[in-house]
Amino acid sequence: MATERTLSIIKPDATRRNLTGRINALFEEAGLRIVAQKRIRLSDLQAGAFYEVHKERPFYASLVSSMTAGPVVVQVLEGEGAILKNRSVMGATDPKKAEPNTVRAQFAESIEANSVHGSDSPENAAAEIAFFFAGTEILP
């Protein structure tokens, strides 16, 4: 498998509960390296732009609201097959359906407050990483 990069966001529901270190430990234990990271507070405009793909979906407004409710940790994860590996570590979007020991099974409060976001394809990973990071901020 090729070395890839993917975007990871630790969402406000998890940062509020001080879970950043525990979540990052799961990524690192799975063989993913954190090669860029910052803690930020998204504005409505930023969150809306980031989730633009969901604009017509019924959950869009609540998604933007939840993502602006507190700080997030945006980061770039790197490793072999990083996109699929990250999605495996995160678990299913609905924490009730997530495999045991995944981030969402352990930490999610609900399907919306599900603690993490991760890119779902190489194309989205590239676009999402560029949304938050300049190339000079990524340090392998």
Backbone as a printed PyTorch tensor [residue, N CA C, xyz], in Angstrom:
tensor([[[  0.8330,  -1.1890,   0.0000],
         [  0.0000,   0.0000,   0.0000],
         [  0.8770,   1.2510,   0.0000]],

        [[  0.4040,   2.2770,  -0.6390],
         [  1.1600,   3.5140,  -0.7610],
         [  0.9970,   4.3820,   0.4850]],

        [[  2.0240,   5.1830,   0.7430],
         [  1.9340,   6.1700,   1.8130],
         [  1.0060,   7.2820,   1.3530]],

        [[  0.0470,   7.6140,   2.2000],
         [ -0.9460,   8.6380,   1.8920],
         [ -1.0330,   9.6240,   3.0410]],

        [[ -1.7060,  10.7150,   2.7490],
         [ -2.0660,  11.6910,   3.7790],
         [ -3.5760,  11.8600,   3.7730]],

        [[ -4.1210,  12.1030,   4.9460],
         [ -5.5490,  12.3240,   5.0880],
         [ -5.7940,  13.3880,   6.1390]],

        [[ -6.9130,  14.0690,   6.0250],
         [ -7.2800,  15.0550,   7.0270],
         [ -8.0750,  14.3830,   8.1400]],

        [[ -7.7850,  14.7870,   9.3470],
         [ -8.5370,  14.3570,  10.5230],
         [ -8.9620,  15.6060,  11.2740]],

        [[-10.2030,  15.6130,  11.7450],
         [-10.6660,  16.6910,  12.6170],
         [-11.1910,  16.0590,  13.8970]],

        [[-10.6740,  16.5070,  15.0140],
         [-11.2420,  16.1400,  16.3100],
         [-12.2480,  17.2320,  16.6150]],

        [[-13.5130,  16.8350,  16.6960],
         [-14.6280,  17.7780,  16.7400],
         [-14.8420,  18.3870,  18.1370]],

        [[-15.6470,  19.4650,  18.1840],
         [-15.8760,  20.1540,  19.4600],
         [-16.3900,  19.2700,  20.5940]],

        [[-17.2220,  18.2690,  20.2860],
         [-17.7190,  17.4160,  21.3740],
         [-16.5820,  16.6690,  22.0490]],

        [[-15.5320,  16.3380,  21.3020],
         [-14.3820,  15.6280,  21.8670],
         [-13.3850,  16.5850,  22.5170]],

        [[-13.1510,  17.7490,  21.9020],
         [-12.2030,  18.6840,  22.5320],
         [-12.7710,  19.2090,  23.8450]],

        [[-14.0970,  19.3820,  23.9040],
         [-14.7400,  19.8430,  25.1430],
         [-14.4800,  18.8560,  26.2870]],

        [[-14.4110,  17.5660,  25.9450],
         [-14.2100,  16.5270,  26.9500],
         [-12.7430,  16.1490,  27.1160]],

        [[-11.8540,  16.9450,  26.5060],
         [-10.4020,  16.7640,  26.6550],
         [ -9.9340,  15.3810,  26.1770]],

        [[-10.4160,  14.9560,  25.0070],
         [-10.1080,  13.6350,  24.4720],
         [ -9.0480,  13.6440,  23.3730]],

        [[ -8.4810,  14.7890,  23.0680],
         [ -7.5370,  14.8840,  21.9480],
         [ -6.3980,  13.8750,  22.0640]],

        [[ -5.7710,  13.8040,  23.2010],
         [ -4.6440,  12.8870,  23.3860],
         [ -5.0400,  11.4280,  23.2560]],

        [[ -6.1850,  11.0720,  23.8120],
         [ -6.6410,   9.6850,  23.7470],
         [ -6.9930,   9.2930,  22.3150]],

        [[ -7.6170,  10.2100,  21.5850],
         [ -7.9470,   9.9360,  20.1810],
         [ -6.6780,   9.8380,  19.3480]],

        [[ -5.7520,  10.7670,  19.5500],
         [ -4.5050,  10.7170,  18.7880],
         [ -3.7120,   9.4500,  19.0900]],

        [[ -3.7870,   8.9640,  20.3120],
         [ -3.0930,   7.7140,  20.6500],
         [ -3.6260,   6.5600,  19.8040]],

        [[ -4.9320,   6.5380,  19.5580],
         [ -5.5050,   5.4820,  18.7120],
         [ -4.9870,   5.5740,  17.2800]],

        [[ -4.8860,   6.7980,  16.7650],
         [ -4.3350,   6.9640,  15.4110],
         [ -2.8860,   6.4720,  15.3640]],

        [[ -2.0980,   6.8860,  16.3450],
         [ -0.6810,   6.5190,  16.3550],
         [ -0.4900,   5.0180,  16.5600]],

        [[ -1.3030,   4.4080,  17.4290],
         [ -1.2150,   2.9580,  17.6440],
         [ -1.5410,   2.1860,  16.3660]],

        [[ -2.3340,   2.7860,  15.4850],
         [ -2.6910,   2.1410,  14.2100],
         [ -1.6210,   2.3670,  13.1410]],

        [[ -0.5630,   3.0840,  13.4760],
         [  0.5190,   3.3070,  12.5240],
         [  0.4190,   4.6030,  11.7440]],

        [[ -0.4690,   5.5020,  12.1490],
         [ -0.5800,   6.8040,  11.4850],
         [  0.2880,   7.8270,  12.2200]],

        [[  0.9590,   8.6670,  11.4550],
         [  1.7860,   9.7380,  12.0260],
         [  1.0520,  11.0580,  11.8750]],

        [[  1.1090,  11.8790,  12.9090],
         [  0.5430,  13.2260,  12.8410],
         [  1.6400,  14.1370,  12.3130]],

        [[  1.4620,  14.6260,  11.0670],
         [  2.5050,  15.4240,  10.4290],
         [  2.1570,  16.9120,  10.3660]],

        [[  0.9610,  17.2600,  10.8020],
         [  0.5440,  18.6620,  10.9430],
         [ -0.6370,  18.6720,  11.9050]],

        [[ -0.6990,  19.7380,  12.7140],
         [ -1.7880,  19.7990,  13.6870],
         [ -1.9440,  21.2270,  14.1880]],

        [[ -3.2060,  21.6560,  14.3550],
         [ -3.4810,  22.9270,  15.0110],
         [ -4.8800,  22.9200,  15.5970]],

        [[ -5.0110,  23.6630,  16.6730],
         [ -6.3000,  23.8150,  17.3570],
         [ -6.8600,  25.1620,  16.9330]],

        [[ -8.0750,  25.1390,  16.3820],
         [ -8.6850,  26.3630,  15.8650],
         [-10.1660,  26.3880,  16.2510]],

        [[-10.7590,  27.5380,  16.0840],
         [-12.2160,  27.6590,  16.2420],
         [-12.7660,  28.0660,  14.8820]],

        [[-13.6050,  27.2180,  14.2980],
         [-14.1720,  27.4960,  12.9850],
         [-15.2670,  28.5510,  13.0920]],

        [[-15.2750,  29.4670,  12.1390],
         [-16.3880,  30.4090,  12.0230],
         [-17.5220,  29.7130,  11.2730]],

        [[-18.7020,  30.3240,  11.3040],
         [-19.8210,  29.7890,  10.5220],
         [-19.4490,  29.7270,   9.0430]],

        [[-18.7620,  30.7540,   8.5590],
         [-18.3560,  30.8110,   7.1580],
         [-17.3980,  29.6710,   6.8160]],

        [[-16.3950,  29.4430,   7.6650],
         [-15.4360,  28.3610,   7.4080],
         [-16.1070,  26.9910,   7.4430]],

        [[-16.8940,  26.7450,   8.4840],
         [-17.5630,  25.4440,   8.5970],
         [-18.5240,  25.2310,   7.4290]],

        [[-19.2560,  26.2810,   7.0610],
         [-20.1660,  26.1940,   5.9250],
         [-19.4440,  25.8760,   4.6360]],

        [[-18.3030,  26.5180,   4.4240],
         [-17.5170,  26.2580,   3.2110],
         [-16.9370,  24.8440,   3.2160]],

        [[-16.4520,  24.4130,   4.3660],
         [-15.8620,  23.0790,   4.4530],
         [-16.8950,  21.9960,   4.1620]],

        [[-18.1010,  22.1670,   4.6810],
         [-19.1610,  21.1750,   4.5020],
         [-20.1260,  21.5350,   3.3760]],

        [[-19.6940,  22.3770,   2.4600],
         [-20.5070,  22.8190,   1.3160],
         [-21.1460,  21.6520,   0.5640]],

        [[-20.4520,  20.5480,   0.4690],
         [-20.9540,  19.3760,  -0.2460],
         [-22.2800,  18.8780,   0.3460]],

        [[-22.5260,  19.1910,   1.6150],
         [-23.7540,  18.7520,   2.2870],
         [-24.8270,  19.8360,   2.3620]],

        [[-24.6200,  20.9470,   1.6800],
         [-25.4920,  22.1170,   1.8230],
         [-26.9750,  21.8220,   1.6170]],

        [[-27.3070,  20.9320,   0.7290],
         [-28.7100,  20.6260,   0.4320],
         [-29.2820,  19.5360,   1.3290]],

        [[-28.4850,  18.9920,   2.2020],
         [-28.9560,  17.9050,   3.0580],
         [-29.5990,  18.4670,   4.3210]],

        [[-30.5400,  17.7650,   4.8820],
         [-31.2950,  18.2980,   6.0280],
         [-30.4480,  18.5490,   7.2740]],

        [[-29.3220,  17.8810,   7.3890],
         [-28.4980,  18.0280,   8.5890],
         [-27.4300,  19.1190,   8.4780]],

        [[-27.3570,  19.8040,   7.3410],
         [-26.2990,  20.7940,   7.0940],
         [-26.2350,  21.8810,   8.1750]],

        [[-27.3400,  22.5200,   8.4910],
         [-27.3280,  23.6150,   9.4690],
         [-26.8750,  23.1320,  10.8380]],

        [[-27.3390,  21.9640,  11.2630],
         [-26.9190,  21.4620,  12.5720],
         [-25.4650,  21.0140,  12.5530]],

        [[-24.9830,  20.5370,  11.4140],
         [-23.5740,  20.1690,  11.2830],
         [-22.6950,  21.4030,  11.4320]],

        [[-23.0310,  22.4630,  10.7200],
         [-22.2620,  23.7100,  10.8280],
         [-22.3050,  24.2210,  12.2680]],

        [[-23.4600,  24.1900,  12.8710],
         [-23.6150,  24.6460,  14.2520],
         [-22.7600,  23.8210,  15.2100]],

        [[-22.7710,  22.5190,  15.0540],
         [-21.9860,  21.6700,  15.9580],
         [-20.4860,  21.8670,  15.7580]],

        [[-20.0740,  22.1330,  14.5230],
         [-18.6420,  22.3160,  14.2470],
         [-18.1130,  23.6770,  14.6970]],

        [[-19.0060,  24.5970,  14.9930],
         [-18.5900,  25.9230,  15.4670],
         [-18.8400,  26.0910,  16.9640]],

        [[-19.2860,  25.0440,  17.6290],
         [-19.6580,  25.1150,  19.0500],
         [-18.4600,  25.2130,  19.9900]],

        [[-17.2690,  24.9470,  19.4750],
         [-16.0600,  24.9880,  20.2940],
         [-14.8610,  24.7320,  19.4130]],

        [[-13.6880,  24.6740,  20.0080],
         [-12.4890,  24.4330,  19.2020],
         [-12.4670,  23.0340,  18.5920]],

        [[-11.7800,  22.9390,  17.4740],
         [-11.5050,  21.6630,  16.8170],
         [ -9.9950,  21.5100,  16.7040]],

        [[ -9.5470,  20.2920,  16.5250],
         [ -8.1390,  20.0330,  16.2240],
         [ -8.1050,  19.4760,  14.8180]],

        [[ -7.5240,  20.2540,  13.9090],
         [ -7.3600,  19.7900,  12.5300],
         [ -5.9450,  19.2440,  12.3980]],

        [[ -5.8380,  18.1280,  11.6890],
         [ -4.5170,  17.5240,  11.5710],
         [ -4.4000,  16.7030,  10.3030]],

        [[ -3.1660,  16.5150,   9.9040],
         [ -2.8570,  15.6740,   8.7560],
         [ -2.2200,  14.4030,   9.2930]],

        [[ -2.8110,  13.2880,   8.9140],
         [ -2.2800,  11.9800,   9.2790],
         [ -1.6010,  11.3790,   8.0620]],

        [[ -0.4890,  10.7040,   8.2780],
         [  0.2770,  10.1100,   7.1840],
         [  0.5880,   8.6580,   7.5230]],

        [[  0.5320,   7.8240,   6.4950],
         [  0.8950,   6.4210,   6.6810],
         [  0.4650,   5.5960,   5.4930]],

        [[  0.8130,   4.3290,   5.5350],
         [  0.4040,   3.4300,   4.4580],
         [ -1.1090,   3.2730,   4.4940]],

        [[ -1.7440,   3.5540,   3.3630],
         [ -3.1960,   3.4530,   3.2800],
         [ -3.9020,   4.3040,   4.3180]],

        [[ -3.3780,   5.5080,   4.5560],
         [ -3.8540,   6.3630,   5.6500],
         [ -5.3490,   6.6650,   5.5890]],

        [[ -5.8970,   6.8260,   4.4090],
         [ -7.3220,   7.1950,   4.3060],
         [ -8.2030,   6.0770,   4.8480]],

        [[ -8.0020,   4.8640,   4.3640],
         [ -8.8030,   3.7420,   4.8380],
         [ -8.4760,   3.3840,   6.2850]],

        [[ -7.2040,   3.4770,   6.6440],
         [ -6.8180,   3.1650,   8.0190],
         [ -7.4760,   4.1360,   8.9900]],

        [[ -7.4730,   5.4300,   8.6550],
         [ -8.1070,   6.4250,   9.5120],
         [ -9.5950,   6.1360,   9.6420]],

        [[-10.2390,   5.8230,   8.5480],
         [-11.6770,   5.5570,   8.5920],
         [-11.9760,   4.3090,   9.4300]],

        [[-11.0940,   3.3460,   9.3810],
         [-11.2510,   2.1480,  10.2070],
         [-11.0930,   2.4810,  11.6920]],

        [[-10.1020,   3.2930,  12.0210],
         [ -9.8750,   3.6990,  13.4130],
         [-11.0400,   4.5410,  13.9220]],

        [[-11.6040,   5.4000,  13.0580],
         [-12.7300,   6.2420,  13.4670],
         [-13.9650,   5.3970,  13.7610]],

        [[-14.2620,   4.4170,  12.9390],
         [-15.4720,   3.6180,  13.0820],
         [-16.6300,   4.2300,  12.3230]],

        [[-17.7410,   3.5410,  12.3110],
         [-18.9330,   3.9820,  11.5880],
         [-19.4230,   5.3280,  12.1180]],

        [[-20.0040,   6.1300,  11.2130],
         [-20.5290,   7.4490,  11.5860],
         [-21.5130,   7.3490,  12.7430]],

        [[-22.3730,   6.3600,  12.7070],
         [-23.3120,   6.1210,  13.7970],
         [-22.5780,   5.2940,  14.8580]],

        [[-22.3030,   5.8750,  16.0170],
         [-21.5270,   5.1500,  17.0280],
         [-22.1770,   3.8390,  17.4780]],

        [[-23.4950,   3.7140,  17.3220],
         [-24.1790,   2.4700,  17.6770],
         [-23.7960,   1.3310,  16.7320]],

        [[-23.3000,   1.7070,  15.5350],
         [-22.9000,   0.7100,  14.5430],
         [-21.3780,   0.5640,  14.4500]],

        [[-20.6460,   1.3490,  15.2150],
         [-19.1810,   1.3360,  15.1560],
         [-18.6190,   0.0950,  15.8400]],

        [[-17.5780,  -0.4400,  15.2560],
         [-16.8900,  -1.5900,  15.8440],
         [-16.3040,  -1.1970,  17.2080]],

        [[-16.2430,  -2.1620,  18.1370],
         [-15.6370,  -1.8770,  19.4450],
         [-14.2010,  -1.3590,  19.2820]],

        [[-13.7740,  -0.5360,  20.1910],
         [-12.4140,   0.0250,  20.2460],
         [-12.1300,   1.0650,  19.1750]],

        [[-13.1220,   1.4290,  18.3520],
         [-12.9210,   2.5410,  17.4290],
         [-13.1710,   3.8460,  18.1850]],

        [[-12.7350,   4.9530,  17.5980],
         [-12.9230,   6.2550,  18.2270],
         [-14.3940,   6.4930,  18.5270]],

        [[-15.2390,   6.2700,  17.5430],
         [-16.6570,   6.5860,  17.7230],
         [-17.3390,   5.6420,  18.7050]],

        [[-16.9670,   4.3800,  18.7240],
         [-17.5500,   3.4530,  19.6920],
         [-17.1850,   3.8700,  21.1140]],

        [[-15.9620,   4.3480,  21.2850],
         [-15.4960,   4.7070,  22.6220],
         [-15.9370,   6.0990,  23.0740]],

        [[-15.9780,   7.0660,  22.1370],
         [-16.0830,   8.4610,  22.5600],
         [-17.2730,   9.2450,  22.0160]],

        [[-17.8920,   8.7990,  20.9370],
         [-18.9790,   9.5890,  20.3380],
         [-20.1690,   9.6730,  21.2850]],

        [[-20.8120,  10.8290,  21.2710],
         [-22.0140,  11.0370,  22.0790],
         [-23.2790,  10.7050,  21.2780]],

        [[-23.2030,  10.8660,  19.9650],
         [-24.3600,  10.6210,  19.1000],
         [-23.8730,  10.5420,  17.6550]],

        [[-24.8010,  10.3180,  16.7400],
         [-24.4350,  10.2650,  15.3200],
         [-23.8930,  11.6100,  14.8470]],

        [[-24.3690,  12.7150,  15.3930],
         [-23.8730,  14.0330,  15.0140],
         [-22.6450,  14.4330,  15.8320]],

        [[-22.6960,  14.2080,  17.1310],
         [-21.5380,  14.5020,  17.9950],
         [-20.6810,  13.2460,  18.0460]],

        [[-20.0690,  12.9410,  16.8860],
         [-19.3570,  11.6740,  16.7460],
         [-17.8410,  11.8010,  16.8330]],

        [[-17.3780,  12.8970,  17.4040],
         [-15.9980,  13.1190,  17.8430],
         [-14.9560,  13.3660,  16.7630]],

        [[-15.1100,  12.7970,  15.5740],
         [-14.0600,  12.9340,  14.5640],
         [-14.6390,  13.0290,  13.1510]],

        [[-13.8430,  13.6270,  12.2870],
         [-14.1030,  13.6610,  10.8430],
         [-12.8500,  13.1370,  10.1740]],

        [[-13.0120,  12.4370,   9.0540],
         [-11.8720,  11.9910,   8.2700],
         [-12.2070,  12.0000,   6.7950]],

        [[-11.2240,  12.2940,   5.9810],
         [-11.4070,  12.2980,   4.5260],
         [-11.8280,  10.9120,   4.0490]],

        [[-12.6180,  10.8880,   2.9580],
         [-13.1300,   9.6090,   2.4620],
         [-12.5400,   9.1670,   1.1270]],

        [[-11.6580,   9.9710,   0.5470],
         [-11.0460,   9.5960,  -0.7310],
         [ -9.7570,  10.3890,  -0.9030]],

        [[ -8.8700,   9.9430,  -1.7860],
         [ -7.6430,  10.7080,  -2.0300],
         [ -7.9240,  12.1350,  -2.5130]],

        [[ -8.9420,  12.2810,  -3.3680],
         [ -9.2700,  13.6130,  -3.8900],
         [ -9.7750,  14.5280,  -2.7670]],

        [[-10.6710,  14.0110,  -1.9450],
         [-11.1750,  14.8130,  -0.8260],
         [-10.0860,  15.0800,   0.1990]],

        [[ -9.2220,  14.1150,   0.4380],
         [ -8.1150,  14.3290,   1.3770],
         [ -7.2530,  15.4980,   0.9260]],

        [[ -6.9000,  15.5250,  -0.3510],
         [ -6.0600,  16.6180,  -0.8680],
         [ -6.7600,  17.9640,  -0.7110]],

        [[ -8.0340,  18.0240,  -1.0620],
         [ -8.7810,  19.2820,  -0.9610],
         [ -8.9660,  19.7000,   0.4960]],

        [[ -9.2920,  18.7590,   1.3620],
         [ -9.5140,  19.0830,   2.7670],
         [ -8.2310,  19.5120,   3.4650]],

        [[ -7.1230,  18.8450,   3.1580],
         [ -5.8390,  19.2510,   3.7360],
         [ -5.5110,  20.6730,   3.3050]],

        [[ -5.6720,  20.9600,   2.0210],
         [ -5.3810,  22.3060,   1.4920],
         [ -6.3000,  23.3640,   2.0930]],

        [[ -7.5050,  22.9910,   2.5090],
         [ -8.4380,  23.9250,   3.1270],
         [ -7.8610,  24.4810,   4.4260]],

        [[ -7.1360,  23.6460,   5.1650],
         [ -6.6420,  24.0500,   6.4950],
         [ -5.1460,  24.2870,   6.5810]],

        [[ -4.3470,  23.7290,   5.6730],
         [ -2.8900,  23.7670,   5.8250],
         [ -2.1840,  24.2250,   4.5520]],

        [[ -1.1890,  25.0630,   4.7350],
         [ -0.2340,  25.3560,   3.6650],
         [  0.7750,  24.2070,   3.6450]],

        [[  1.3410,  23.9510,   2.5020],
         [  2.3170,  22.8700,   2.3800],
         [  3.4610,  22.9860,   3.3640]],

        [[  3.8700,  24.2070,   3.6850],
         [  4.9770,  24.4150,   4.6160],
         [  4.6310,  24.0520,   6.0590]],

        [[  3.3520,  23.8510,   6.3480],
         [  2.9290,  23.4790,   7.7080],
         [  2.9340,  21.9740,   7.9390]],

        [[  3.1440,  21.2160,   6.8700],
         [  3.1390,  19.7570,   6.9810],
         [  4.5850,  19.2820,   7.0590]],

        [[  4.9080,  18.6640,   8.2020],
         [  6.3060,  18.2990,   8.4680],
         [  6.4400,  16.7960,   8.6930]],

        [[  6.7460,  16.0570,   7.6290],
         [  6.8790,  14.5920,   7.7610],
         [  8.0390,  14.1950,   8.6580]]])
